[in-house]
Structures are given as structure tokens and as C-alpha cells.
PDB file of C-alpha atoms in Angstrom:
ATOM      1  CA  MET Q   1       0.000   0.000   0.000  1.00 80.00           C
ATOM      2  CA  GLY Q   2       3.024   2.282   0.190  1.00 87.00           C
ATOM      3  CA  GLN Q   3       4.343   4.725   2.762  1.00 91.00           C
ATOM      4  CA  GLY Q   4       1.271   6.969   2.738  1.00 91.00           C
ATOM      5  CA  LYS Q   5       1.521  10.676   3.454  1.00 91.00           C
ATOM      6  CA  GLU Q   6       1.358  12.998   6.411  1.00 90.00           C
ATOM      7  CA  VAL Q   7      -0.471  16.271   6.870  1.00 89.00           C
ATOM      8  CA  LYS Q   8       0.556  18.864   9.443  1.00 87.00           C
ATOM      9  CA  THR Q   9      -2.584  20.127  11.169  1.00 89.00           C
ATOM     10  CA  ARG Q  10      -0.879  22.939  13.064  1.00 84.00           C
ATOM     11  CA  PRO Q  11       2.393  24.811  12.759  1.00 79.00           C
ATOM     12  CA  ASP Q  12       4.995  22.834  14.666  1.00 70.00           C
ATOM     13  CA  PRO Q  13       8.594  23.390  13.578  1.00 63.00           C
ATOM     14  CA  LYS Q  14       9.724  21.156  16.433  1.00 83.00           C
ATOM     15  CA  VAL Q  15       8.704  17.986  14.549  1.00 88.00           C
ATOM     16  CA  GLU Q  16      11.220  16.695  12.012  1.00 91.00           C
ATOM     17  CA  ILE Q  17      10.487  13.536  10.017  1.00 93.00           C
ATOM     18  CA  GLN Q  18      13.548  11.312   9.653  1.00 96.00           C
ATOM     19  CA  GLU Q  19      12.086   8.217   8.012  1.00 97.00           C
ATOM     20  CA  LYS Q  20       8.875   7.112   6.270  1.00 97.00           C
ATOM     21  CA  GLY Q  21       7.733   3.641   5.379  1.00 97.00           C
ATOM     22  CA  GLU Q  22       5.456   0.652   5.875  1.00 97.00           C
ATOM     23  CA  ILE Q  23       4.944  -1.215   9.131  1.00 98.00           C
ATOM     24  CA  PHE Q  24       3.707  -4.801   9.508  1.00 98.00           C
ATOM     25  CA  PHE Q  25       2.748  -6.630  12.723  1.00 98.00           C
ATOM     26  CA  PHE Q  26       2.865 -10.409  13.254  1.00 98.00           C
ATOM     27  CA  TYR Q  27       2.477 -12.896  16.084  1.00 98.00           C
ATOM     28  CA  ARG Q  28       3.535 -16.537  16.335  1.00 97.00           C
ATOM     29  CA  PRO Q  29       1.628 -19.197  18.317  1.00 96.00           C
ATOM     30  CA  LYS Q  30       3.543 -21.220  20.873  1.00 95.00           C
ATOM     31  CA  VAL Q  31       5.518 -24.289  19.832  1.00 93.00           C
ATOM     32  CA  ASP Q  32       3.336 -27.221  18.764  1.00 86.00           C
ATOM     33  CA  ARG Q  33       0.141 -25.131  19.003  1.00 88.00           C
ATOM     34  CA  GLU Q  34      -2.061 -25.381  15.963  1.00 84.00           C
ATOM     35  CA  GLU Q  35      -3.770 -22.058  16.690  1.00 90.00           C
ATOM     36  CA  ALA Q  36      -3.747 -19.060  19.002  1.00 94.00           C
ATOM     37  CA  HIS Q  37      -6.941 -17.828  20.677  1.00 94.00           C
ATOM     38  CA  SER Q  38      -5.538 -15.515  23.345  1.00 95.00           C
ATOM     39  CA  PRO Q  39      -2.256 -13.848  24.371  1.00 95.00           C
ATOM     40  CA  ASP Q  40      -1.495 -16.949  26.462  1.00 96.00           C
ATOM     41  CA  ASP Q  41      -1.139 -18.890  23.198  1.00 96.00           C
ATOM     42  CA  VAL Q  42       1.356 -16.416  21.698  1.00 97.00           C
ATOM     43  CA  GLN Q  43       5.082 -17.198  21.640  1.00 96.00           C
ATOM     44  CA  ARG Q  44       6.378 -14.023  19.992  1.00 96.00           C
ATOM     45  CA  MET Q  45       5.305 -10.717  18.516  1.00 98.00           C
ATOM     46  CA  TYR Q  46       7.171  -9.177  15.581  1.00 98.00           C
ATOM     47  CA  ILE Q  47       7.280  -5.773  13.943  1.00 98.00           C
ATOM     48  CA  VAL Q  48       8.629  -5.439  10.410  1.00 98.00           C
ATOM     49  CA  LEU Q  49       9.725  -1.954   9.336  1.00 98.00           C
ATOM     50  CA  ARG Q  50      10.285  -1.230   5.657  1.00 98.00           C
ATOM     51  CA  PRO Q  51      11.724   2.286   5.240  1.00 97.00           C
ATOM     52  CA  GLU Q  52      11.005   3.783   1.819  1.00 96.00           C
ATOM     53  CA  SER Q  53      12.199   7.380   2.140  1.00 95.00           C
ATOM     54  CA  GLY Q  54      13.614   9.700   4.738  1.00 92.00           C
ATOM     55  CA  GLU Q  55      15.755  12.658   5.633  1.00 90.00           C
ATOM     56  CA  ARG Q  56      18.472  10.926   3.602  1.00 91.00           C
ATOM     57  CA  ALA Q  57      17.840   8.560   0.710  1.00 94.00           C
ATOM     58  CA  VAL Q  58      20.922   6.522   1.656  1.00 94.00           C
ATOM     59  CA  GLU Q  59      20.994   4.741   5.000  1.00 95.00           C
ATOM     60  CA  GLU Q  60      23.831   2.837   6.606  1.00 94.00           C
ATOM     61  CA  LYS Q  61      23.249  -0.799   7.578  1.00 95.00           C
ATOM     62  CA  GLN Q  62      25.289  -3.692   8.867  1.00 94.00           C
ATOM     63  CA  ALA Q  63      27.670  -5.346   6.435  1.00 92.00           C
ATOM     64  CA  PRO Q  64      26.050  -8.138   4.385  1.00 87.00           C
ATOM     65  CA  ASP Q  65      28.513 -10.711   5.727  1.00 86.00           C
ATOM     66  CA  SER Q  66      27.590 -10.055   9.370  1.00 84.00           C
ATOM     67  CA  GLY Q  67      24.714 -11.110  11.594  1.00 77.00           C
ATOM     68  CA  LYS Q  68      21.972 -13.470  10.446  1.00 79.00           C
ATOM     69  CA  GLU Q  69      22.064 -12.152   6.912  1.00 74.00           C
ATOM     70  CA  GLY Q  70      25.664 -13.369   6.591  1.00 71.00           C
ATOM     71  CA  ARG Q  71      25.254 -16.612   8.544  1.00 68.00           C
ATOM     72  CA  LYS Q  72      22.412 -17.627   6.240  1.00 64.00           C
ATOM     73  CA  HIS Q  73      24.952 -17.680   3.422  1.00 57.00           C
ATOM     74  CA  GLY Q  74      27.751 -19.145   5.515  1.00 53.00           C
ATOM     75  CA  LYS Q  75      29.868 -15.993   5.530  1.00 48.00           C
ATOM     76  CA  ALA Q  76      29.745 -14.619   9.069  1.00 43.00           C
ATOM     77  CA  GLU Q  77      32.556 -15.353  11.491  1.00 45.00           C
ATOM     78  CA  GLU Q  78      31.651 -17.817  14.216  1.00 45.00           C
ATOM     79  CA  GLY Q  79      30.760 -16.140  17.485  1.00 46.00           C
ATOM     80  CA  HIS Q  80      29.675 -12.816  15.987  1.00 47.00           C
ATOM     81  CA  GLN Q  81      25.914 -12.740  16.369  1.00 67.00           C
ATOM     82  CA  GLY Q  82      25.206  -9.013  16.436  1.00 86.00           C
ATOM     83  CA  GLY Q  83      25.320  -7.013  13.213  1.00 87.00           C
ATOM     84  CA  HIS Q  84      28.639  -5.293  12.553  1.00 88.00           C
ATOM     85  CA  GLY Q  85      30.513  -3.594   9.730  1.00 87.00           C
ATOM     86  CA  GLU Q  86      28.704  -1.225   7.418  1.00 91.00           C
ATOM     87  CA  GLU Q  87      27.355  -0.709   3.912  1.00 93.00           C
ATOM     88  CA  GLU Q  88      25.117   1.892   2.290  1.00 95.00           C
ATOM     89  CA  VAL Q  89      21.605   1.200   0.990  1.00 96.00           C
ATOM     90  CA  ASN Q  90      19.497   3.593  -1.061  1.00 96.00           C
ATOM     91  CA  ILE Q  91      16.103   2.917   0.517  1.00 96.00           C
ATOM     92  CA  GLU Q  92      14.286   4.611  -2.365  1.00 95.00           C
ATOM     93  CA  GLU Q  93      15.753   2.148  -4.849  1.00 95.00           C
ATOM     94  CA  GLN Q  94      16.417  -1.027  -2.845  1.00 94.00           C
ATOM     95  CA  PRO Q  95      14.273  -2.799  -0.211  1.00 95.00           C
ATOM     96  CA  LEU Q  96      15.498  -2.646   3.375  1.00 97.00           C
ATOM     97  CA  LEU Q  97      13.682  -4.724   5.988  1.00 98.00           C
ATOM     98  CA  ARG Q  98      14.042  -4.844   9.785  1.00 98.00           C
ATOM     99  CA  LEU Q  99      12.511  -7.614  11.908  1.00 98.00           C
ATOM    100  CA  VAL Q 100      11.973  -6.466  15.505  1.00 98.00           C
ATOM    101  CA  VAL Q 101      11.063  -8.854  18.342  1.00 98.00           C
ATOM    102  CA  MET Q 102       9.014  -7.460  21.237  1.00 97.00           C
ATOM    103  CA  GLY Q 103      10.019  -8.972  24.570  1.00 95.00           C
ATOM    104  CA  LYS Q 104       6.563  -8.752  26.173  1.00 93.00           C
ATOM    105  CA  LYS Q 105       4.828 -10.213  23.117  1.00 94.00           C
ATOM    106  CA  SER Q 106       2.742  -7.054  22.771  1.00 97.00           C
ATOM    107  CA  LEU Q 107       3.018  -3.283  22.397  1.00 97.00           C
ATOM    108  CA  PRO Q 108       2.640  -0.901  25.332  1.00 96.00           C
ATOM    109  CA  GLU Q 109      -0.859   0.523  25.678  1.00 93.00           C
ATOM    110  CA  PRO Q 110      -0.338   3.712  23.631  1.00 87.00           C
ATOM    111  CA  GLY Q 111      -2.662   5.915  25.679  1.00 80.00           C
ATOM    112  CA  LYS Q 112      -1.381   4.723  29.061  1.00 82.00           C
ATOM    113  CA  ARG Q 113       1.930   5.847  30.487  1.00 79.00           C
ATOM    114  CA  GLY Q 114       3.825   3.032  32.123  1.00 80.00           C
ATOM    115  CA  ARG Q 115       6.936   0.909  32.109  1.00 88.00           C
ATOM    116  CA  PRO Q 116       8.924   0.853  28.830  1.00 94.00           C
ATOM    117  CA  TYR Q 117       8.688  -2.265  26.686  1.00 96.00           C
ATOM    118  CA  TRP Q 118      11.975  -3.816  25.609  1.00 97.00           C
ATOM    119  CA  GLY Q 119      12.636  -5.275  22.167  1.00 97.00           C
ATOM    120  CA  TYR Q 120      15.510  -5.936  19.799  1.00 97.00           C
ATOM    121  CA  VAL Q 121      16.300  -6.059  16.099  1.00 97.00           C
ATOM    122  CA  GLU Q 122      16.429  -9.730  15.177  1.00 96.00           C
ATOM    123  CA  LEU Q 123      17.168  -9.424  11.477  1.00 96.00           C
ATOM    124  CA  VAL Q 124      18.166  -6.722   8.984  1.00 96.00           C
ATOM    125  CA  THR Q 125      18.290  -7.553   5.287  1.00 96.00           C
ATOM    126  CA  THR Q 126      17.766  -6.352   1.732  1.00 96.00           C
ATOM    127  CA  ASN Q 127      16.423  -9.798   0.766  1.00 95.00           C
ATOM    128  CA  LEU Q 128      12.694 -10.363   1.292  1.00 97.00           C
ATOM    129  CA  ASP Q 129      13.211 -14.136   1.467  1.00 96.00           C
ATOM    130  CA  ASP Q 130      15.264 -13.744   4.664  1.00 96.00           C
ATOM    131  CA  ILE Q 131      12.252 -12.247   6.460  1.00 97.00           C
ATOM    132  CA  LYS Q 132       9.936 -14.878   4.995  1.00 97.00           C
ATOM    133  CA  ASP Q 133      12.240 -17.624   6.251  1.00 96.00           C
ATOM    134  CA  ALA Q 134      12.112 -16.097   9.741  1.00 96.00           C
ATOM    135  CA  LEU Q 135       8.286 -16.068   9.740  1.00 97.00           C
ATOM    136  CA  GLU Q 136       7.538 -19.448   8.190  1.00 96.00           C
ATOM    137  CA  GLU Q 137       6.807 -22.760   9.909  1.00 94.00           C
ATOM    138  CA  GLU Q 138       9.791 -24.788  11.067  1.00 89.00           C
ATOM    139  CA  GLU Q 139      10.301 -28.327  12.337  1.00 85.00           C
ATOM    140  CA  TYR Q 140      13.323 -29.128  14.473  1.00 80.00           C
ATOM    141  CA  SER Q 141      14.654 -31.860  16.756  1.00 79.00           C
ATOM    142  CA  THR Q 142      15.543 -31.616  20.442  1.00 79.00           C
ATOM    143  CA  ALA Q 143      17.469 -34.055  22.617  1.00 77.00           C
ATOM    144  CA  THR Q 144      14.773 -34.210  25.320  1.00 81.00           C
ATOM    145  CA  ARG Q 145      11.466 -33.675  23.507  1.00 77.00           C
ATOM    146  CA  GLY Q 146      12.159 -35.099  20.075  1.00 78.00           C
ATOM    147  CA  GLN Q 147      10.627 -33.551  16.977  1.00 84.00           C
ATOM    148  CA  ARG Q 148       8.927 -30.195  17.523  1.00 86.00           C
ATOM    149  CA  ARG Q 149       7.110 -27.734  15.278  1.00 91.00           C
ATOM    150  CA  ARG Q 150       7.330 -23.976  15.387  1.00 91.00           C
ATOM    151  CA  PRO Q 151       4.132 -22.735  13.721  1.00 95.00           C
ATOM    152  CA  ALA Q 152       4.187 -20.033  11.055  1.00 96.00           C
ATOM    153  CA  ALA Q 153       3.592 -16.428  12.068  1.00 97.00           C
ATOM    154  CA  ARG Q 154       0.188 -14.794  11.689  1.00 97.00           C
ATOM    155  CA  ALA Q 155      -0.282 -11.353  10.136  1.00 97.00           C
ATOM    156  CA  LEU Q 156      -1.766  -8.920  12.652  1.00 97.00           C
ATOM    157  CA  GLY Q 157      -1.708  -5.443  11.118  1.00 96.00           C
ATOM    158  CA  GLU Q 158      -0.467  -3.325   8.221  1.00 97.00           C
ATOM    159  CA  GLY Q 159       0.017   0.419   8.062  1.00 96.00           C
ATOM    160  CA  VAL Q 160       2.307   3.389   7.538  1.00 96.00           C
ATOM    161  CA  TYR Q 161       4.876   4.718   9.997  1.00 97.00           C
ATOM    162  CA  ARG Q 162       7.165   7.639  10.655  1.00 97.00           C
ATOM    163  CA  ILE Q 163      10.273   8.007  12.778  1.00 97.00           C
ATOM    164  CA  LEU Q 164      10.591  11.624  13.800  1.00 95.00           C
ATOM    165  CA  LYS Q 165      12.507  13.946  16.075  1.00 92.00           C
ATOM    166  CA  HIS Q 166      10.470  16.017  18.484  1.00 87.00           C
ATOM    167  CA  GLU Q 167      11.445  18.843  20.797  1.00 80.00           C
ATOM    168  CA  SER Q 168       9.236  19.526  23.790  1.00 71.00           C
ATOM    169  CA  GLY Q 169       9.441  20.955  27.266  1.00 61.00           C
ATOM    170  CA  ARG Q 170      11.159  23.993  28.607  1.00 49.00           C
ATOM    171  CA  ARG Q 171      14.599  22.559  28.011  1.00 48.00           C
ATOM    172  CA  ALA Q 172      13.706  21.604  24.442  1.00 52.00           C
ATOM    173  CA  ALA Q 173      14.947  18.057  25.009  1.00 70.00           C
ATOM    174  CA  THR Q 174      15.033  16.203  21.683  1.00 79.00           C
ATOM    175  CA  HIS Q 175      13.621  12.690  21.541  1.00 91.00           C
ATOM    176  CA  THR Q 176      12.438  10.334  18.809  1.00 95.00           C
ATOM    177  CA  HIS Q 177       8.988   8.948  18.162  1.00 96.00           C
ATOM    178  CA  LEU Q 178       7.812   5.908  16.250  1.00 97.00           C
ATOM    179  CA  VAL Q 179       4.295   6.729  15.069  1.00 96.00           C
ATOM    180  CA  TYR Q 180       2.050   4.564  12.915  1.00 96.00           C
ATOM    181  CA  LYS Q 181      -1.447   4.318  11.494  1.00 95.00           C
ATOM    182  CA  LEU Q 182      -3.067   1.027  10.491  1.00 95.00           C
ATOM    183  CA  GLU Q 183      -4.636   0.450   7.084  1.00 93.00           C
ATOM    184  CA  LEU Q 184      -5.617  -3.163   7.842  1.00 93.00           C
ATOM    185  CA  PRO Q 185      -7.732  -4.648   9.432  1.00 92.00           C
ATOM    186  CA  LEU Q 186     -10.385  -2.663   7.588  1.00 83.00           C
ATOM    187  CA  ARG Q 187     -12.983  -2.641  10.344  1.00 76.00           C
ATOM    188  CA  GLY Q 188     -10.635  -1.424  13.039  1.00 78.00           C
ATOM    189  CA  PRO Q 189      -8.889  -3.538  15.657  1.00 83.00           C
ATOM    190  CA  GLY Q 190     -10.320  -6.985  16.326  1.00 92.00           C
ATOM    191  CA  GLU Q 191      -9.704  -9.404  19.177  1.00 95.00           C
ATOM    192  CA  PRO Q 192      -6.016 -10.158  18.512  1.00 97.00           C
ATOM    193  CA  GLN Q 193      -5.207  -6.503  17.840  1.00 97.00           C
ATOM    194  CA  ASP Q 194      -6.889  -5.416  21.086  1.00 96.00           C
ATOM    195  CA  ALA Q 195      -5.212  -8.182  23.057  1.00 97.00           C
ATOM    196  CA  LEU Q 196      -1.725  -7.257  21.816  1.00 97.00           C
ATOM    197  CA  ASN Q 197      -2.296  -3.467  22.004  1.00 96.00           C
ATOM    198  CA  VAL Q 198      -2.066  -2.866  18.249  1.00 96.00           C
ATOM    199  CA  GLU Q 199      -4.322   0.196  18.153  1.00 95.00           C
ATOM    200  CA  PRO Q 200      -5.522   1.936  14.952  1.00 94.00           C
ATOM    201  CA  GLU Q 201      -2.789   4.532  15.509  1.00 95.00           C
ATOM    202  CA  ALA Q 202      -0.167   5.170  18.158  1.00 95.00           C
ATOM    203  CA  SER Q 203       2.889   7.153  19.115  1.00 95.00           C
ATOM    204  CA  PHE Q 204       5.802   5.709  21.094  1.00 96.00           C
ATOM    205  CA  LEU Q 205       9.004   7.265  22.296  1.00 95.00           C
ATOM    206  CA  VAL Q 206      11.811   5.057  21.047  1.00 97.00           C
ATOM    207  CA  GLN Q 207      15.200   4.812  22.724  1.00 96.00           C
ATOM    208  CA  VAL Q 208      18.170   2.693  21.685  1.00 97.00           C
ATOM    209  CA  LYS Q 209      20.305   0.949  24.295  1.00 96.00           C
ATOM    210  CA  ASN Q 210      24.049   1.543  24.329  1.00 96.00           C
ATOM    211  CA  PRO Q 211      25.680  -1.853  23.536  1.00 94.00           C
ATOM    212  CA  ASP Q 212      28.826  -0.681  25.340  1.00 90.00           C
ATOM    213  CA  PRO Q 213      27.403   1.231  28.320  1.00 85.00           C
ATOM    214  CA  PRO Q 214      29.448   3.060  30.942  1.00 79.00           C
ATOM    215  CA  SER Q 215      30.392   0.851  33.861  1.00 72.00           C
ATOM    216  CA  SER Q 216      29.552   3.268  36.674  1.00 55.00           C
ATOM    217  CA  GLY Q 217      26.149   3.155  38.350  1.00 46.00           C
ATOM    218  CA  SER Q 218      23.215   0.882  37.658  1.00 44.00           C
ATOM    219  CA  GLY Q 219      21.076   3.009  35.302  1.00 45.00           C
ATOM    220  CA  GLY Q 220      20.087   0.025  33.207  1.00 48.00           C
ATOM    221  CA  GLY Q 221      16.401   0.533  33.789  1.00 55.00           C
ATOM    222  CA  GLY Q 222      15.973  -3.084  34.910  1.00 60.00           C
ATOM    223  CA  PHE Q 223      16.442  -4.551  31.403  1.00 69.00           C
ATOM    224  CA  ARG Q 224      19.183  -7.137  31.340  1.00 76.00           C
ATOM    225  CA  GLY Q 225      18.915  -7.417  27.589  1.00 88.00           C
ATOM    226  CA  LEU Q 226      20.877  -9.552  25.151  1.00 93.00           C
ATOM    227  CA  GLN Q 227      24.110 -11.338  25.855  1.00 91.00           C
ATOM    228  CA  ASN Q 228      27.214  -9.374  24.897  1.00 90.00           C
ATOM    229  CA  LYS Q 229      27.952 -11.401  21.759  1.00 90.00           C
ATOM    230  CA  ARG Q 230      24.412 -10.848  20.466  1.00 92.00           C
ATOM    231  CA  ARG Q 231      24.464  -7.066  20.842  1.00 94.00           C
ATOM    232  CA  ALA Q 232      24.935  -4.800  17.856  1.00 95.00           C
ATOM    233  CA  ALA Q 233      28.456  -3.595  17.088  1.00 94.00           C
ATOM    234  CA  PHE Q 234      27.880  -0.083  15.784  1.00 95.00           C
ATOM    235  CA  PRO Q 235      30.475   1.750  13.682  1.00 94.00           C
ATOM    236  CA  ALA Q 236      32.242   4.570  15.510  1.00 94.00           C
ATOM    237  CA  ARG Q 237      30.000   7.253  13.987  1.00 93.00           C
ATOM    238  CA  LEU Q 238      26.854   5.653  15.362  1.00 95.00           C
ATOM    239  CA  GLN Q 239      28.374   4.518  18.648  1.00 95.00           C
ATOM    240  CA  GLY Q 240      29.361   8.141  19.199  1.00 94.00           C
ATOM    241  CA  ALA Q 241      25.674   9.113  19.327  1.00 91.00           C
ATOM    242  CA  PHE Q 242      25.491   7.632  22.832  1.00 94.00           C
ATOM    243  CA  GLY Q 243      28.364   9.512  24.410  1.00 92.00           C
ATOM    244  CA  SER Q 244      28.320   8.427  28.058  1.00 91.00           C
ATOM    245  CA  ARG Q 245      24.592   7.639  28.035  1.00 92.00           C
ATOM    246  CA  ARG Q 246      23.049   4.215  28.467  1.00 93.00           C
ATOM    247  CA  TYR Q 247      20.169   5.093  26.115  1.00 94.00           C
ATOM    248  CA  ALA Q 248      19.887   7.543  23.242  1.00 95.00           C
ATOM    249  CA  PRO Q 249      17.173   8.582  20.754  1.00 96.00           C
ATOM    250  CA  ALA Q 250      16.964   6.595  17.507  1.00 96.00           C
ATOM    251  CA  ASP Q 251      18.784   9.429  15.778  1.00 94.00           C
ATOM    252  CA  PRO Q 252      19.710   8.615  13.112  1.00 95.00           C
ATOM    253  CA  PRO Q 253      17.344   5.701  12.321  1.00 97.00           C
ATOM    254  CA  ASP Q 254      20.430   3.883  10.919  1.00 97.00           C
ATOM    255  CA  LEU Q 255      20.898   2.650  14.508  1.00 97.00           C
ATOM    256  CA  LEU Q 256      18.003   0.257  13.840  1.00 98.00           C
ATOM    257  CA  ASN Q 257      19.859  -1.260  10.875  1.00 97.00           C
ATOM    258  CA  TYR Q 258      22.082  -3.478  13.038  1.00 97.00           C
ATOM    259  CA  GLU Q 259      21.043  -6.885  14.358  1.00 96.00           C
ATOM    260  CA  GLY Q 260      21.235  -6.948  18.118  1.00 96.00           C
ATOM    261  CA  CYS Q 261      20.171  -3.308  18.426  1.00 97.00           C
ATOM    262  CA  GLU Q 262      18.139  -3.159  21.645  1.00 97.00           C
ATOM    263  CA  LEU Q 263      15.372  -0.611  22.003  1.00 97.00           C
ATOM    264  CA  LEU Q 264      12.703   0.621  24.370  1.00 97.00           C
ATOM    265  CA  LEU Q 265       9.192   1.633  23.315  1.00 97.00           C
ATOM    266  CA  ILE Q 266       7.503   4.030  25.737  1.00 95.00           C
ATOM    267  CA  ALA Q 267       3.789   4.791  25.387  1.00 95.00           C
ATOM    268  CA  ALA Q 268       3.158   8.398  24.347  1.00 93.00           C
ATOM    269  CA  SER Q 269      -0.319   8.720  22.798  1.00 91.00           C
ATOM    270  CA  ASP Q 270      -3.077   6.947  20.877  1.00 90.00           C
ATOM    271  CA  ASP Q 271      -3.909  10.201  19.064  1.00 92.00           C
ATOM    272  CA  VAL Q 272      -0.982  11.229  16.872  1.00 91.00           C
ATOM    273  CA  GLU Q 273      -2.671  14.361  15.534  1.00 91.00           C
ATOM    274  CA  GLU Q 274      -3.478  15.720  18.986  1.00 90.00           C
ATOM    275  CA  GLU Q 275      -0.016  14.978  20.353  1.00 89.00           C
ATOM    276  CA  LEU Q 276       2.172  16.055  17.427  1.00 90.00           C
ATOM    277  CA  GLY Q 277      -0.035  18.006  15.048  1.00 90.00           C
ATOM    278  CA  LEU Q 278       0.569  15.356  12.419  1.00 89.00           C
ATOM    279  CA  GLU Q 279      -2.085  13.258  10.682  1.00 92.00           C
ATOM    280  CA  LEU Q 280      -1.010  10.106   8.866  1.00 92.00           C
ATOM    281  CA  GLU Q 281      -2.921   8.934   5.804  1.00 89.00           C
ATOM    282  CA  GLY Q 282      -2.643   5.596   4.029  1.00 86.00           C
ATOM    283  CA  GLU Q 283      -2.269   5.074   0.299  1.00 77.00           C
ATOM    284  CA  VAL Q 284      -5.572   3.320  -0.332  1.00 65.00           C
ATOM    285  CA  GLU Q 285      -9.067   4.395   0.663  1.00 60.00           C
ATOM    286  CA  LEU Q 286     -11.521   1.553   0.082  1.00 56.00           C
ATOM    287  CA  GLY Q 287     -15.176   2.244  -0.571  1.00 54.00           C
ATOM    288  CA  GLU Q 288     -18.062   0.762   1.366  1.00 50.00           C
ATOM    289  CA  GLU Q 289     -18.556  -2.047  -1.126  1.00 52.00           C
ATOM    290  CA  ASP Q 290     -14.919  -3.037  -0.887  1.00 52.00           C
ATOM    291  CA  VAL Q 291     -15.003  -3.002   2.899  1.00 51.00           C
ATOM    292  CA  GLU Q 292     -17.282  -6.031   2.777  1.00 58.00           C
ATOM    293  CA  GLU Q 293     -14.834  -7.987   0.672  1.00 61.00           C
ATOM    294  CA  GLU Q 294     -11.672  -9.402   2.230  1.00 67.00           C
ATOM    295  CA  GLN Q 295     -10.453 -10.238  -1.271  1.00 74.00           C
ATOM    296  CA  ALA Q 296     -10.447  -6.534  -2.170  1.00 77.00           C
ATOM    297  CA  ALA Q 297      -8.326  -5.739   0.888  1.00 76.00           C
ATOM    298  CA  ALA Q 298      -5.934  -8.564   0.042  1.00 80.00           C
ATOM    299  CA  ARG Q 299      -5.447  -7.188  -3.464  1.00 84.00           C
ATOM    300  CA  CYS Q 300      -4.351  -3.844  -2.002  1.00 86.00           C
ATOM    301  CA  SER Q 301      -2.190  -5.263   0.773  1.00 93.00           C
ATOM    302  CA  ASP Q 302       1.603  -5.209   0.440  1.00 95.00           C
ATOM    303  CA  LEU Q 303       1.803  -7.504   3.437  1.00 96.00           C
ATOM    304  CA  VAL Q 304      -0.317 -10.133   1.678  1.00 95.00           C
ATOM    305  CA  LYS Q 305       1.729  -9.767  -1.503  1.00 95.00           C
ATOM    306  CA  MET Q 306       5.043 -10.028   0.323  1.00 97.00           C
ATOM    307  CA  PHE Q 307       4.326 -12.522   3.122  1.00 97.00           C
ATOM    308  CA  GLY Q 308       0.952 -14.111   2.378  1.00 95.00           C
ATOM    309  CA  ASP Q 309       2.539 -17.368   1.208  1.00 95.00           C
ATOM    310  CA  VAL Q 310       4.244 -17.978   4.591  1.00 96.00           C
ATOM    311  CA  ALA Q 311       2.076 -16.146   7.168  1.00 96.00           C
ATOM    312  CA  ASP Q 312      -1.631 -16.736   7.820  1.00 95.00           C
ATOM    313  CA  VAL Q 313      -3.441 -13.486   6.925  1.00 95.00           C
ATOM    314  CA  LYS Q 314      -6.820 -14.275   8.498  1.00 93.00           C
ATOM    315  CA  PRO Q 315      -6.208 -12.109  11.619  1.00 95.00           C
ATOM    316  CA  LEU Q 316      -5.106  -9.253   9.326  1.00 95.00           C
ATOM    317  CA  LEU Q 317      -8.154  -9.328   7.051  1.00 91.00           C
ATOM    318  CA  SER Q 318     -10.896 -10.348   9.486  1.00 90.00           C
ATOM    319  CA  GLY Q 319      -9.612  -9.066  12.843  1.00 91.00           C
ATOM    320  CA  THR Q 320     -10.107 -12.480  14.459  1.00 94.00           C
ATOM    321  CA  TRP Q 321      -7.777 -15.036  16.000  1.00 94.00           C
ATOM    322  CA  ASP Q 322      -6.816 -18.130  13.990  1.00 86.00           C
TER     323      ASP Q 322
END
């Protein structure tokens, strides 16, 4: 459906858009479960970000021979699990995909301030098949339980997103937001969307964790996070964005282009326009007749086109569990 567009509804020079693109939400039922009917049946929740334009057309990402992208092709050095090295990708000409895992298997409630939700970038790639492989069904053997099956992911939501810088408060402290607006499900959030806090639109503060934090003080916010070898290894330019801080804004968004990048999502608002003076609009507006037809929605859906052969799209199109 594309990256959509945004409309400023009031003058606000303190909002600066850094990245625009498509956002897709998925969940995976627990191992050996045929279906999921509640959050208790969910093993993982994923967010896929596909940047399509931004403040700069060229973004920096991990080197293709590092992280999962490299290991898939047998190129990464043993023991290096976080993304490292660097290459440039023109996101307006070449696909770039990030697979984010949410630790709590849901999003924070966007309209309710509370504890940050931790997540991490599991996979960064320019190859769509790498993401499809990560979402598809898998059978594997264990020493104690024999053959087991990891069910395929289910599509939960599709929409447009923005990563933006925002200045607020007397001290004009700059922070970054991840804001999105759903285009599917058509009828608004259904049972799985409500249960996993995927609202029709939302704004979250997003902070990136320093993979090499200062040793003094606790200051970790209670998130133990990934093991050292799984953390991202940022190039010096990006590592310098942290200074002596344990967390920093996602500025630039290139920080999210390294596997093992740990992040916090902090609920900000469920009304993007009221909070930021910015209204997001999707690419496709379906008429009333089309609303009654799931096939019409599927024809317009980039998620269905890209991932429909590996991920069940029923929750996306109907707003119901499996």
C-alpha cells in the first residue's frame, strides 16, 4: 500500500520527520500449538519496518557478511551474532527490511503511560526471502522432547509509519517517536489486535540501548537485555551518538539497521494528531462495497503480496484469531 503521506494540522517546527515507510505486525503461536486464541497462546510478537524514504535517501546498515544475513549464506565469522561492519543502501531504490522482536509479546498501551517495553532487532536484510524464512513454519529436533514444530507467524496489522525527532518541554529536550497508522484490518482492531495493544494509531518514544554502556552506576532501567555477543556492534560514527549515556534517541534511524540493536518503546499517545499536530494517511481508501470484501483488501495489501505465502493473513483481514 506504500508509505502513505502525512499532513501537518498545526504549525509545529519542532517535529522533524527522519524516516517514512510501511509497518507490519505479526504474532507466532507457541511451539506445537495449531492455533492461538488468546495472548497466552502467543510465543512471539514481531514488527517489520520497511523504510522507503527519509531525511536521507541513503541509510547505513550492517555489512552483508555479518549477523543473520551473513550466517544464512555461511559468511559470518563464528561467534559474531550481532550485526557489525557497514554498507550503504538507497532505501528509495532497494528494499530494506528490519525484523523487531518485542520482549513482552505485545506493544505498550499507547494511551497509558507506564513501564517501557523492551525489544531488539532480530534481522536486517535487503532480501525479502530472509524475512519470509524467519516467519515461516519450522520443524526441528531436540534431545529431550524429540521432533517439535514452530508454527508459522500470523499477520496482525499493516500500516504506515514515521520516525521523527520532536522537541518539547522547557529545556527543548530532543527525543524520537515511532508513530504509525493502520490500514488493515479494515474494520478497526479486532480481538487479537486489542489483546496485543495494536491500536488503529499510536505514538511511542523510542530509545536505543548503548551496547557498550558506561560501567559506573546501575542506570540500566531493569532490562538485562541480550548477551554481549548478540548485541549490535555499531560503527564509531553511530556509537558516538550515545556519548556516556546508556540510552539515546533513535537518531539517526540507521541505529536500527544493526542486528542486536536493543530498544525501548515508551507509550506516548493513541492520538498522533493531537499529540504532534501530524495526521497520517494511508495510500488506499476503500469504498463501502470493498469493505465487505476481504479479497479486495488482500489485493491492495503489500503484506499479503510479500508474506501471504508464509504467514496466515486471516487475523489481518478479518480481525479475528486463527
